[in-house]
mmCIF file of C-alpha atoms in Angstrom:
data_model
loop_
_atom_site.group_PDB
_atom_site.id
_atom_site.type_symbol
_atom_site.label_atom_id
_atom_site.label_comp_id
_atom_site.label_asym_id
_atom_site.label_seq_id
_atom_site.Cartn_x
_atom_site.Cartn_y
_atom_site.Cartn_z
ATOM 1 C CA MET A 1 39.162 32.468 -37.569
ATOM 2 C CA ARG A 2 36.772 35.342 -38.147
ATOM 3 C CA ARG A 3 34.307 33.096 -40.007
ATOM 4 C CA LYS A 4 34.390 30.525 -37.204
ATOM 5 C CA SER A 5 33.800 33.245 -34.613
ATOM 6 C CA ASP A 6 30.900 34.649 -36.634
ATOM 7 C CA SER A 7 29.425 31.159 -36.962
ATOM 8 C CA ASN A 8 29.610 30.555 -33.194
ATOM 9 C CA SER A 9 28.060 33.953 -32.537
ATOM 10 C CA LYS A 10 25.206 33.177 -34.935
ATOM 11 C CA ARG A 11 24.512 29.856 -33.210
ATOM 12 C CA ARG A 12 24.442 31.569 -29.811
ATOM 13 C CA LYS A 13 21.977 34.163 -31.126
ATOM 14 C CA ASN A 14 19.754 31.432 -32.580
ATOM 15 C CA GLY A 15 19.881 29.613 -29.233
ATOM 16 C CA ARG A 16 18.790 32.750 -27.410
ATOM 17 C CA LYS A 17 15.980 33.283 -29.929
ATOM 18 C CA ARG A 18 14.781 29.695 -29.430
ATOM 19 C CA LYS A 19 14.710 30.174 -25.660
ATOM 20 C CA LEU A 20 12.887 33.488 -26.029
ATOM 21 C CA PHE A 21 10.174 32.022 -28.261
ATOM 22 C CA LEU A 22 9.931 28.935 -26.060
ATOM 23 C CA THR A 23 9.358 31.129 -23.010
ATOM 24 C CA PHE A 24 6.815 33.143 -24.975
ATOM 25 C CA MET A 25 5.020 29.955 -26.036
ATOM 26 C CA VAL A 26 4.768 28.622 -22.482
ATOM 27 C CA MET A 27 3.426 31.951 -21.219
ATOM 28 C CA ILE A 28 0.888 32.090 -24.071
ATOM 29 C CA LEU A 29 -0.324 28.527 -23.440
ATOM 30 C CA LEU A 30 -0.733 29.297 -19.749
ATOM 31 C CA ALA A 31 -2.413 32.645 -20.357
ATOM 32 C CA VAL A 32 -4.779 31.303 -23.002
ATOM 33 C CA GLY A 33 -5.747 28.513 -20.633
ATOM 34 C CA VAL A 34 -7.497 30.922 -18.310
ATOM 35 C CA LEU A 35 -9.879 32.092 -21.036
ATOM 36 C CA LEU A 36 -11.604 28.795 -21.665
ATOM 37 C CA GLY A 37 -9.167 26.027 -20.932
ATOM 38 C CA PHE A 38 -8.631 23.467 -18.207
ATOM 39 C CA SER A 39 -12.231 23.557 -16.925
ATOM 40 C CA VAL A 40 -15.509 21.902 -17.857
ATOM 41 C CA LEU A 41 -17.466 23.265 -20.818
ATOM 42 C CA THR A 42 -21.105 23.655 -19.881
ATOM 43 C CA ASP A 43 -22.459 24.833 -23.204
ATOM 44 C CA LEU A 44 -21.030 22.247 -25.601
ATOM 45 C CA LYS A 45 -23.486 19.458 -26.442
ATOM 46 C CA ILE A 46 -22.742 16.006 -27.773
ATOM 47 C CA MET A 47 -23.476 15.594 -31.458
ATOM 48 C CA PRO A 48 -24.564 11.970 -32.041
ATOM 49 C CA ASN A 49 -24.134 12.250 -35.799
ATOM 50 C CA SER A 50 -20.661 13.773 -35.549
ATOM 51 C CA PRO A 51 -18.056 13.001 -38.214
ATOM 52 C CA ASN A 52 -15.896 9.993 -37.437
ATOM 53 C CA GLY A 53 -12.766 8.407 -38.784
ATOM 54 C CA GLN A 54 -9.365 9.776 -39.701
ATOM 55 C CA LEU A 55 -8.595 13.456 -39.981
ATOM 56 C CA THR A 56 -8.327 14.717 -43.532
ATOM 57 C CA THR A 57 -5.000 15.732 -45.055
ATOM 58 C CA GLU A 58 -6.192 19.336 -45.220
ATOM 59 C CA GLU A 59 -7.127 19.348 -41.512
ATOM 60 C CA LEU A 60 -3.748 17.948 -40.525
ATOM 61 C CA LYS A 61 -1.973 20.407 -42.811
ATOM 62 C CA ASN A 62 -3.661 23.441 -41.265
ATOM 63 C CA SER A 63 -3.094 22.422 -37.643
ATOM 64 C CA ILE A 64 0.063 22.463 -35.527
ATOM 65 C CA SER A 65 0.527 19.899 -32.757
ATOM 66 C CA VAL A 66 3.128 19.692 -29.998
ATOM 67 C CA LEU A 67 3.433 17.408 -26.986
ATOM 68 C CA LEU A 68 3.450 19.185 -23.617
ATOM 69 C CA ILE A 69 5.383 17.083 -21.098
ATOM 70 C CA GLY A 70 5.648 17.582 -17.355
ATOM 71 C CA ALA A 71 8.771 15.791 -16.125
ATOM 72 C CA ASP A 72 9.226 14.792 -12.501
ATOM 73 C CA GLN A 73 13.007 14.680 -12.100
ATOM 74 C CA ARG A 74 14.154 14.491 -8.502
ATOM 75 C CA PRO A 75 17.288 16.329 -7.322
ATOM 76 C CA GLY A 76 20.443 14.286 -7.904
ATOM 77 C CA GLU A 77 18.675 11.709 -10.094
ATOM 78 C CA GLU A 78 19.177 11.186 -13.810
ATOM 79 C CA LYS A 79 15.960 9.217 -14.276
ATOM 80 C CA PHE A 80 12.626 10.983 -14.459
ATOM 81 C CA ASN A 81 8.930 10.303 -14.960
ATOM 82 C CA THR A 82 6.743 12.041 -17.519
ATOM 83 C CA ASP A 83 3.780 12.471 -15.195
ATOM 84 C CA THR A 84 1.927 14.970 -17.396
ATOM 85 C CA ILE A 85 1.412 14.300 -21.107
ATOM 86 C CA ILE A 86 -0.821 16.660 -23.102
ATOM 87 C CA LEU A 87 -1.205 16.782 -26.880
ATOM 88 C CA ALA A 88 -1.775 20.452 -27.738
ATOM 89 C CA THR A 89 -3.096 21.290 -31.198
ATOM 90 C CA ILE A 90 -3.671 24.742 -32.661
ATOM 91 C CA ASP A 91 -5.959 25.084 -35.677
ATOM 92 C CA PRO A 92 -5.507 28.552 -37.244
ATOM 93 C CA LYS A 93 -8.516 28.124 -39.534
ATOM 94 C CA SER A 94 -11.058 27.528 -36.751
ATOM 95 C CA ALA A 95 -9.227 29.535 -34.043
ATOM 96 C CA ARG A 96 -9.411 26.454 -31.852
ATOM 97 C CA VAL A 97 -6.910 25.009 -29.377
ATOM 98 C CA SER A 98 -7.394 21.339 -28.456
ATOM 99 C CA LEU A 99 -5.728 19.849 -25.382
ATOM 100 C CA LEU A 100 -5.784 16.050 -25.056
ATOM 101 C CA SER A 101 -4.607 14.762 -21.666
ATOM 102 C CA ILE A 102 -3.132 11.267 -21.828
ATOM 103 C CA PRO A 103 -3.201 9.412 -18.478
ATOM 104 C CA ARG A 104 0.292 8.368 -17.467
ATOM 105 C CA ASP A 105 -0.864 4.765 -16.866
ATOM 106 C CA THR A 106 -1.955 4.360 -20.508
ATOM 107 C CA ARG A 107 -0.746 0.945 -21.683
ATOM 108 C CA VAL A 108 1.444 0.967 -24.789
ATOM 109 C CA SER A 109 4.098 -1.200 -26.429
ATOM 110 C CA ILE A 110 7.592 -0.288 -27.596
ATOM 111 C CA PRO A 111 10.334 -2.486 -29.110
ATOM 112 C CA GLY A 112 11.441 -4.918 -26.424
ATOM 113 C CA TYR A 113 8.476 -4.253 -24.128
ATOM 114 C CA LYS A 114 5.018 -5.683 -24.681
ATOM 115 C CA ASN A 115 3.305 -3.818 -21.837
ATOM 116 C CA ILE A 116 4.536 -0.510 -20.499
ATOM 117 C CA LYS A 117 2.892 2.547 -19.013
ATOM 118 C CA ILE A 118 3.280 5.522 -21.304
ATOM 119 C CA ASN A 119 5.118 7.500 -18.624
ATOM 120 C CA GLY A 120 7.907 4.909 -18.839
ATOM 121 C CA VAL A 121 8.599 5.365 -22.561
ATOM 122 C CA ALA A 122 10.882 8.396 -22.222
ATOM 123 C CA PRO A 123 12.917 7.061 -19.247
ATOM 124 C CA LEU A 124 13.568 3.786 -21.087
ATOM 125 C CA THR A 125 14.234 5.467 -24.454
ATOM 126 C CA ASP A 126 13.968 9.242 -24.930
ATOM 127 C CA LEU A 127 11.441 12.051 -25.357
ATOM 128 C CA GLU A 128 11.510 11.728 -29.151
ATOM 129 C CA ASN A 129 10.254 8.148 -28.836
ATOM 130 C CA LEU A 130 7.468 9.317 -26.541
ATOM 131 C CA VAL A 131 6.401 11.778 -29.241
ATOM 132 C CA ASP A 132 6.361 8.918 -31.770
ATOM 133 C CA VAL A 133 4.258 6.698 -29.468
ATOM 134 C CA VAL A 134 1.647 9.435 -28.948
ATOM 135 C CA ALA A 135 1.596 10.200 -32.680
ATOM 136 C CA ASP A 136 0.965 6.522 -33.452
ATOM 137 C CA LEU A 137 -1.732 6.222 -30.784
ATOM 138 C CA THR A 138 -3.639 9.343 -31.850
ATOM 139 C CA GLY A 139 -2.894 9.390 -35.582
ATOM 140 C CA VAL A 140 -1.702 13.005 -35.322
ATOM 141 C CA PRO A 141 1.659 14.250 -36.701
ATOM 142 C CA ILE A 142 3.492 16.014 -33.853
ATOM 143 C CA ALA A 143 6.046 18.771 -34.458
ATOM 144 C CA GLY A 144 7.975 18.004 -31.267
ATOM 145 C CA TYR A 145 7.815 18.378 -27.510
ATOM 146 C CA ILE A 146 7.869 21.168 -24.944
ATOM 147 C CA GLN A 147 9.052 19.781 -21.607
ATOM 148 C CA THR A 148 8.602 21.487 -18.256
ATOM 149 C CA ASN A 149 10.349 20.567 -15.032
ATOM 150 C CA PHE A 150 8.083 20.279 -11.991
ATOM 151 C CA ASN A 151 10.707 21.655 -9.614
ATOM 152 C CA GLY A 152 11.103 24.722 -11.826
ATOM 153 C CA PHE A 153 7.323 25.043 -11.979
ATOM 154 C CA LYS A 154 7.229 25.075 -8.183
ATOM 155 C CA GLN A 155 9.641 28.020 -8.136
ATOM 156 C CA ILE A 156 7.486 29.870 -10.667
ATOM 157 C CA ILE A 157 4.420 29.466 -8.426
ATOM 158 C CA ASP A 158 6.375 30.811 -5.457
ATOM 159 C CA THR A 159 7.557 33.793 -7.513
ATOM 160 C CA LEU A 160 3.934 34.497 -8.440
ATOM 161 C CA GLY A 161 3.121 34.566 -4.739
ATOM 162 C CA GLY A 162 1.180 31.296 -4.808
ATOM 163 C CA ILE A 163 -2.001 30.258 -6.600
ATOM 164 C CA THR A 164 -5.645 30.158 -5.535
ATOM 165 C CA VAL A 165 -7.177 26.670 -5.602
ATOM 166 C CA ASP A 166 -10.510 25.379 -4.343
ATOM 167 C CA VAL A 167 -9.394 22.063 -2.847
ATOM 168 C CA GLU A 168 -12.356 19.743 -3.330
ATOM 169 C CA LYS A 169 -11.823 17.594 -0.229
ATOM 170 C CA ASP A 170 -9.510 16.998 2.717
ATOM 171 C CA MET A 171 -6.336 15.317 1.500
ATOM 172 C CA TYR A 172 -3.959 13.414 3.744
ATOM 173 C CA TYR A 173 -1.377 10.947 2.517
ATOM 174 C CA GLU A 174 2.051 9.914 3.782
ATOM 175 C CA THR A 175 3.958 9.571 0.521
ATOM 176 C CA GLY A 176 7.198 8.271 2.015
ATOM 177 C CA ASP A 177 8.884 10.572 -0.482
ATOM 178 C CA ALA A 178 11.507 13.103 0.572
ATOM 179 C CA VAL A 179 10.195 15.639 -1.954
ATOM 180 C CA ASP A 180 6.419 15.395 -1.406
ATOM 181 C CA GLY A 181 6.602 14.358 2.255
ATOM 182 C CA ILE A 182 3.187 14.282 3.923
ATOM 183 C CA ILE A 183 0.308 15.661 1.873
ATOM 184 C CA ASN A 184 -2.028 17.416 4.297
ATOM 185 C CA LEU A 185 -4.450 19.791 2.574
ATOM 186 C CA GLN A 186 -7.800 20.956 3.896
ATOM 187 C CA LYS A 187 -10.968 21.311 1.851
ATOM 188 C CA GLY A 188 -11.864 24.803 0.653
ATOM 189 C CA LEU A 189 -10.700 27.836 -1.309
ATOM 190 C CA GLN A 190 -7.156 28.721 -0.314
ATOM 191 C CA GLN A 191 -3.759 30.024 -1.372
ATOM 192 C CA LEU A 192 -1.196 27.314 -2.125
ATOM 193 C CA ASP A 193 2.543 27.826 -2.394
ATOM 194 C CA GLY A 194 4.643 25.935 -4.936
ATOM 195 C CA ALA A 195 5.212 22.859 -2.780
ATOM 196 C CA GLN A 196 1.535 22.618 -1.783
ATOM 197 C CA ALA A 197 0.403 23.102 -5.396
ATOM 198 C CA LEU A 198 2.541 20.176 -6.528
ATOM 199 C CA GLN A 199 1.228 18.058 -3.654
ATOM 200 C CA TYR A 200 -2.320 18.831 -4.755
ATOM 201 C CA ALA A 201 -1.489 18.007 -8.382
ATOM 202 C CA ARG A 202 0.191 14.729 -7.418
ATOM 203 C CA PHE A 203 -2.428 13.472 -4.951
ATOM 204 C CA ARG A 204 -3.768 10.109 -6.138
ATOM 205 C CA ASN A 205 -5.073 8.435 -2.986
ATOM 206 C CA ASP A 206 -8.680 8.174 -4.157
ATOM 207 C CA ALA A 207 -10.914 5.888 -6.197
ATOM 208 C CA LEU A 208 -9.842 7.055 -9.662
ATOM 209 C CA ALA A 209 -6.144 7.463 -8.790
ATOM 210 C CA ASP A 210 -4.215 8.862 -11.776
ATOM 211 C CA ILE A 211 -7.370 9.835 -13.677
ATOM 212 C CA SER A 212 -8.370 12.278 -10.923
ATOM 213 C CA ARG A 213 -4.741 13.328 -10.716
ATOM 214 C CA THR A 214 -4.869 14.396 -14.360
ATOM 215 C CA ALA A 215 -7.845 16.645 -13.575
ATOM 216 C CA ARG A 216 -5.988 18.229 -10.641
ATOM 217 C CA GLN A 217 -2.993 18.976 -12.837
ATOM 218 C CA GLN A 218 -5.307 20.914 -15.130
ATOM 219 C CA VAL A 219 -6.691 22.848 -12.139
ATOM 220 C CA VAL A 220 -3.150 23.884 -11.170
ATOM 221 C CA LEU A 221 -2.314 24.955 -14.734
ATOM 222 C CA LYS A 222 -5.442 27.084 -14.873
ATOM 223 C CA ALA A 223 -4.611 28.699 -11.525
ATOM 224 C CA VAL A 224 -1.084 29.532 -12.728
ATOM 225 C CA ALA A 225 -2.554 31.064 -15.890
ATOM 226 C CA GLU A 226 -4.896 33.227 -13.815
ATOM 227 C CA GLU A 227 -2.006 34.513 -11.702
ATOM 228 C CA MET A 228 0.096 35.253 -14.784
ATOM 229 C CA LEU A 229 -2.677 37.409 -16.228
ATOM 230 C CA GLN A 230 -2.863 39.591 -13.117
ATOM 231 C CA LEU A 231 -1.466 43.124 -13.451
ATOM 232 C CA SER A 232 0.486 42.498 -10.272
ATOM 233 C CA THR A 233 2.541 39.914 -12.184
ATOM 234 C CA LEU A 234 4.121 42.485 -14.538
ATOM 235 C CA PRO A 235 6.777 43.657 -12.044
ATOM 236 C CA LYS A 236 7.722 39.997 -11.474
ATOM 237 C CA LEU A 237 8.531 39.287 -15.151
ATOM 238 C CA PRO A 238 12.291 39.946 -14.764
ATOM 239 C CA TRP A 239 12.355 37.002 -12.325
ATOM 240 C CA LEU A 240 9.760 34.848 -14.090
ATOM 241 C CA ILE A 241 11.345 34.811 -17.557
ATOM 242 C CA PRO A 242 14.691 33.346 -16.384
ATOM 243 C CA GLN A 243 12.806 30.765 -14.329
ATOM 244 C CA LEU A 244 10.719 29.789 -17.355
ATOM 245 C CA ASN A 245 13.928 29.486 -19.366
ATOM 246 C CA ASP A 246 15.337 27.100 -16.770
ATOM 247 C CA ALA A 247 12.091 25.151 -16.385
ATOM 248 C CA VAL A 248 11.429 24.319 -20.047
ATOM 249 C CA ASN A 249 13.224 22.797 -23.013
ATOM 250 C CA SER A 250 12.050 21.776 -26.459
ATOM 251 C CA ASN A 251 13.032 20.256 -29.786
ATOM 252 C CA VAL A 252 10.366 22.198 -31.706
ATOM 253 C CA GLU A 253 11.838 24.187 -34.584
ATOM 254 C CA LEU A 254 12.109 27.930 -34.092
ATOM 255 C CA ARG A 255 9.872 28.723 -37.070
ATOM 256 C CA THR A 256 7.158 26.393 -35.720
ATOM 257 C CA MET A 257 7.291 28.107 -32.318
ATOM 258 C CA PHE A 258 7.004 31.473 -34.039
ATOM 259 C CA LYS A 259 4.038 30.274 -36.098
ATOM 260 C CA MET A 260 2.244 28.924 -33.018
ATOM 261 C CA SER A 261 2.892 32.077 -31.006
ATOM 262 C CA THR A 262 1.760 34.504 -33.692
ATOM 263 C CA THR A 263 -1.275 32.339 -34.506
ATOM 264 C CA VAL A 264 -2.555 32.331 -30.915
ATOM 265 C CA VAL A 265 -1.934 36.062 -30.517
ATOM 266 C CA LYS A 266 -4.015 36.792 -33.641
ATOM 267 C CA PHE A 267 -7.021 34.821 -32.376
ATOM 268 C CA LYS A 268 -9.929 37.142 -31.549
ATOM 269 C CA ASP A 269 -12.567 34.635 -30.485
ATOM 270 C CA ILE A 270 -10.655 31.596 -29.311
ATOM 271 C CA SER A 271 -12.164 28.205 -28.530
ATOM 272 C CA ILE A 272 -10.258 25.829 -26.268
ATOM 273 C CA LEU A 273 -11.381 22.251 -25.725
ATOM 274 C CA THR A 274 -9.832 19.789 -23.294
ATOM 275 C CA GLN A 275 -10.362 16.042 -23.252
ATOM 276 C CA THR A 276 -8.953 13.156 -21.248
ATOM 277 C CA LEU A 277 -8.214 10.185 -23.489
ATOM 278 C CA PRO A 278 -11.074 7.692 -22.925
ATOM 279 C CA GLY A 279 -10.305 4.178 -21.798
ATOM 280 C CA ARG A 280 -10.859 1.699 -18.989
ATOM 281 C CA PHE A 281 -8.973 0.343 -16.002
ATOM 282 C CA HIS A 282 -7.214 -2.952 -16.695
ATOM 283 C CA ASP A 283 -5.312 -5.031 -14.145
ATOM 284 C CA ILE A 284 -2.379 -7.225 -15.214
ATOM 285 C CA ASN A 285 -0.522 -9.123 -12.485
ATOM 286 C CA GLY A 286 -1.692 -6.663 -9.839
ATOM 287 C CA ILE A 287 -0.623 -3.641 -11.880
ATOM 288 C CA SER A 288 -3.250 -1.146 -13.007
ATOM 289 C CA TYR A 289 -3.165 0.200 -16.564
ATOM 290 C CA TRP A 290 -5.373 2.607 -18.492
ATOM 291 C CA ASP A 291 -6.360 0.636 -21.592
ATOM 292 C CA VAL A 292 -7.125 2.583 -24.748
ATOM 293 C CA ASP A 293 -8.539 1.253 -28.003
ATOM 294 C CA ARG A 294 -6.338 2.811 -30.712
ATOM 295 C CA GLU A 295 -9.122 3.066 -33.286
ATOM 296 C CA GLU A 296 -11.485 4.686 -30.822
ATOM 297 C CA ALA A 297 -8.725 6.998 -29.579
ATOM 298 C CA GLN A 298 -8.226 8.314 -33.093
ATOM 299 C CA ARG A 299 -11.977 8.778 -33.510
ATOM 300 C CA VAL A 300 -12.126 10.801 -30.279
ATOM 301 C CA VAL A 301 -9.162 12.927 -31.398
ATOM 302 C CA SER A 302 -10.771 13.452 -34.797
ATOM 303 C CA ASN A 303 -13.964 14.693 -33.144
ATOM 304 C CA LEU A 304 -12.009 16.859 -30.701
ATOM 305 C CA PHE A 305 -10.269 18.636 -33.575
ATOM 306 C CA ARG A 306 -13.716 19.391 -35.004
ATOM 307 C CA GLY A 307 -14.947 20.874 -31.748
ATOM 308 C CA ILE A 308 -16.743 17.807 -30.387
ATOM 309 C CA THR A 309 -15.959 16.294 -26.999
ATOM 310 C CA THR A 310 -16.998 13.033 -25.355
ATOM 311 C CA GLU A 311 -18.897 12.999 -22.049
ATOM 312 C CA LYS A 312 -17.098 11.405 -19.116
ATOM 313 C CA VAL A 313 -19.230 8.416 -18.171
ATOM 314 C CA ILE A 314 -19.191 5.697 -15.512
ATOM 315 C CA ASP A 315 -22.172 3.348 -15.693
ATOM 316 C CA ASP A 316 -23.818 5.810 -18.108
ATOM 317 C CA THR A 317 -23.662 8.531 -15.456
ATOM 318 C CA VAL A 318 -21.801 11.805 -15.916
ATOM 319 C CA ILE A 319 -19.487 12.477 -12.985
ATOM 320 C CA ASP A 320 -17.054 15.155 -11.899
ATOM 321 C CA LEU A 321 -13.540 13.728 -11.676
ATOM 322 C CA LEU A 322 -12.826 15.884 -8.638
ATOM 323 C CA GLU A 323 -15.956 14.970 -6.668
ATOM 324 C CA PRO A 324 -15.812 12.141 -4.094
ATOM 325 C CA ILE A 325 -17.253 9.070 -5.788
ATOM 326 C CA GLU A 326 -20.080 7.060 -4.276
ATOM 327 C CA PRO A 327 -21.450 3.763 -5.621
ATOM 328 C CA ILE A 328 -23.989 4.325 -8.398
ATOM 329 C CA ASP A 329 -27.239 2.348 -8.130
ATOM 330 C CA ASP A 330 -25.579 -0.117 -5.745
ATOM 331 C CA ASN A 331 -23.028 -1.007 -8.430
ATOM 332 C CA PRO A 332 -19.448 -1.349 -7.143
ATOM 333 C CA LEU A 333 -16.887 1.276 -8.031
ATOM 334 C CA PRO A 334 -14.205 0.339 -10.569
ATOM 335 C CA GLN A 335 -11.328 -1.131 -8.611
ATOM 336 C CA VAL A 336 -7.951 0.511 -9.118
ATOM 337 C CA PRO A 337 -5.115 -1.523 -7.567
ATOM 338 C CA GLY A 338 -3.456 0.464 -4.815
ATOM 339 C CA SER A 339 -6.415 2.813 -4.344
ATOM 340 C CA PRO A 340 -8.709 2.915 -1.286
ATOM 341 C CA VAL A 341 -11.302 0.958 -3.276
ATOM 342 C CA ASP A 342 -8.840 -1.913 -3.659
ATOM 343 C CA PRO A 343 -6.409 -1.475 -0.734
ATOM 344 C CA ASN A 344 -4.884 -4.917 -1.226
ATOM 345 C CA GLY A 345 -3.874 -4.233 -4.809
ATOM 346 C CA GLN A 346 -0.320 -3.508 -5.861
ATOM 347 C CA GLU A 347 0.288 0.098 -6.821
ATOM 348 C CA SER A 348 3.088 0.890 -9.265
ATOM 349 C CA SER A 349 3.753 4.617 -9.123
ATOM 350 C CA GLU A 350 6.772 4.439 -11.396
ATOM 351 C CA TYR A 351 7.437 2.575 -14.629
ATOM 352 C CA GLN A 352 8.903 -0.569 -13.077
ATOM 353 C CA ASP A 353 5.956 -2.614 -14.353
ATOM 354 C CA ALA A 354 7.258 -2.677 -17.925
ATOM 355 C CA VAL A 355 6.842 -6.211 -19.262
ATOM 356 C CA PRO A 356 9.423 -7.320 -21.849
ATOM 357 C CA ASP A 357 8.340 -8.801 -25.140
ATOM 358 C CA ALA A 358 8.200 -12.589 -24.887
ATOM 359 C CA GLY A 359 10.443 -12.866 -27.929
ATOM 360 C CA ASN A 360 13.051 -10.517 -26.523
ATOM 361 C CA PRO A 361 15.601 -11.733 -23.944
ATOM 362 C CA GLN A 362 15.773 -8.249 -22.405
ATOM 363 C CA GLU A 363 14.795 -8.335 -18.732
ATOM 364 C CA GLU A 364 12.182 -6.175 -17.113
ATOM 365 C CA ALA A 365 13.257 -2.602 -16.439
ATOM 366 C CA ASP A 366 13.319 -1.478 -12.825
ATOM 367 C CA VAL A 367 13.205 2.126 -11.687
ATOM 368 C CA ASP A 368 15.853 1.414 -9.046
ATOM 369 C CA GLY A 369 18.271 0.121 -11.656
ATOM 370 C CA GLU A 370 17.874 -3.507 -10.613
ATOM 371 C CA ASN A 371 16.491 -6.283 -12.793
ATOM 372 C CA ARG A 372 13.523 -8.229 -11.564
ATOM 373 C CA GLU A 373 12.355 -11.659 -12.575
ATOM 374 C CA GLU A 374 9.887 -11.493 -15.462
ATOM 375 C CA GLU A 375 6.278 -12.255 -14.607
ATOM 376 C CA LYS A 376 3.954 -13.978 -16.991
ATOM 377 C CA GLU A 377 1.211 -11.695 -18.213
ATOM 378 C CA SER A 378 -2.326 -12.737 -17.483
ATOM 379 C CA LYS A 379 -4.617 -12.903 -20.475
ATOM 380 C CA PRO A 380 -6.032 -9.395 -20.943
ATOM 381 C CA GLN A 381 -9.720 -8.879 -21.287
ATOM 382 C CA GLU A 382 -11.056 -7.766 -24.618
ATOM 383 C CA ILE A 383 -11.193 -3.974 -24.815
ATOM 384 C CA PRO A 384 -14.798 -2.955 -25.454
ATOM 385 C CA ARG A 385 -15.427 -0.425 -28.195
ATOM 386 C CA ILE A 386 -16.907 2.942 -27.372
ATOM 387 C CA PRO A 387 -20.338 3.131 -29.012
ATOM 388 C CA GLU A 388 -20.578 5.296 -32.123
ATOM 389 C CA ASN A 389 -23.500 7.249 -30.690
ATOM 390 C CA ILE A 390 -22.649 8.077 -27.103
ATOM 391 C CA GLN A 391 -25.724 8.062 -24.914
ATOM 392 C CA ASN A 392 -26.884 11.420 -23.660
ATOM 393 C CA PRO A 393 -26.910 11.306 -19.838
ATOM 394 C CA ASP A 394 -30.391 12.863 -19.836
ATOM 395 C CA GLU A 395 -31.810 9.918 -21.767
ATOM 396 C CA GLU A 396 -33.140 6.796 -20.107
ATOM 397 C CA ASN A 397 -30.447 4.493 -18.784
ATOM 398 C CA THR A 398 -30.820 1.254 -20.731
ATOM 399 C CA LYS A 399 -27.992 -0.581 -19.024
ATOM 400 C CA LYS A 400 -28.895 -3.728 -17.129
ATOM 401 C CA PRO A 401 -28.764 -3.210 -13.348
ATOM 402 C CA ASN A 402 -26.345 -6.062 -12.705
ATOM 403 C CA GLU A 403 -24.170 -5.536 -15.728
ATOM 404 C CA PRO A 404 -20.507 -5.206 -14.608
ATOM 405 C CA GLN A 405 -18.625 -1.944 -15.130
ATOM 406 C CA THR A 406 -16.262 -2.161 -18.112
ATOM 407 C CA ASP A 407 -16.026 1.209 -19.860
ATOM 408 C CA VAL A 408 -14.917 4.468 -18.304
ATOM 409 C CA LEU A 409 -15.180 7.413 -20.684
ATOM 410 C CA LEU A 410 -13.681 10.565 -19.315
ATOM 411 C CA ASN A 411 -13.188 14.078 -20.491
ATOM 412 C CA LYS A 412 -12.344 17.506 -19.254
ATOM 413 C CA GLU A 413 -14.190 20.000 -21.372
ATOM 414 C CA THR A 414 -13.568 23.670 -21.392
#
């Protein structure tokens, strides 16, 4: 009996240690973000002759990668969406942290489903499978996931006393959702409470929809990091730490968490790069996906790990994801179904657009728990390759005036 009691006590202690290190990791990732992360780098130039191809065994061995997941689980519901997916990699040798944001509409395949948005992988399977899908897409071994709950994150923001955000434009949208309600934010620098911060991060009623939404999520994370680094936050730690414990969970091993935490703390001159996974909008049966070429995705990740980012480009023009978009040189904007640019399109905000494999009798998954009749997939367009030498925006634009928009290369540099 004594041995069994000792064993249970040891497991409880290990569980508490895991939670402690997990909380520490989340606080470190948020705090480090304010130094260089989650904003655009202005001093990093494109290197046309940058190394390409797969990462070397030595590079992969030295680095540690985890998947940061923001889950949107509504009260009383078992199902949830993984609306934020970020591959975070720490390289102790170069003192570099790389953050790769993966748009939630990224089109992937899993057993039984030929086409599915990546935010539907976990609800239809589990978080471990989502880790495997991202690892296969990027070619990066991933130690595990760290999941945060948006509702818990909202409470953390309220405990901090709100966050300061420069809202880039007036935002009004009737979501029809009991949680988000009516989004009504005014342009300008202002203090947002937890509910308003999540509304800002979730707003997608503009031309680039979820791609702009990804950028806003990074703005909110940076603002939270800034508040956490304030001296006024210290007295709030007794309330913040339990909230962080409730808001996060992970399957990352304790020793890996410890290694990541101690590595970041030891960094003197830290370099943080952020990148949105490049791709292009692709419509299938009225449903908008973010199409990514796997080979090019791995090349971009390889360059990112070496400190090289890719310019965000639409029609060879660098744009700010958070700036209102106007037509460039009389060329039409890329149409995103369900956005103001294409108001007649069909928007799928959940993962109910999953298309079963033609060889699998399994019916299409529906977020409401009902099965819908399978639709035949239209023939997808060929995914264009990203050029090896990305054109510098300062160079002469050699694109033909009437050439249709196909590629959208996006990044958030820090």
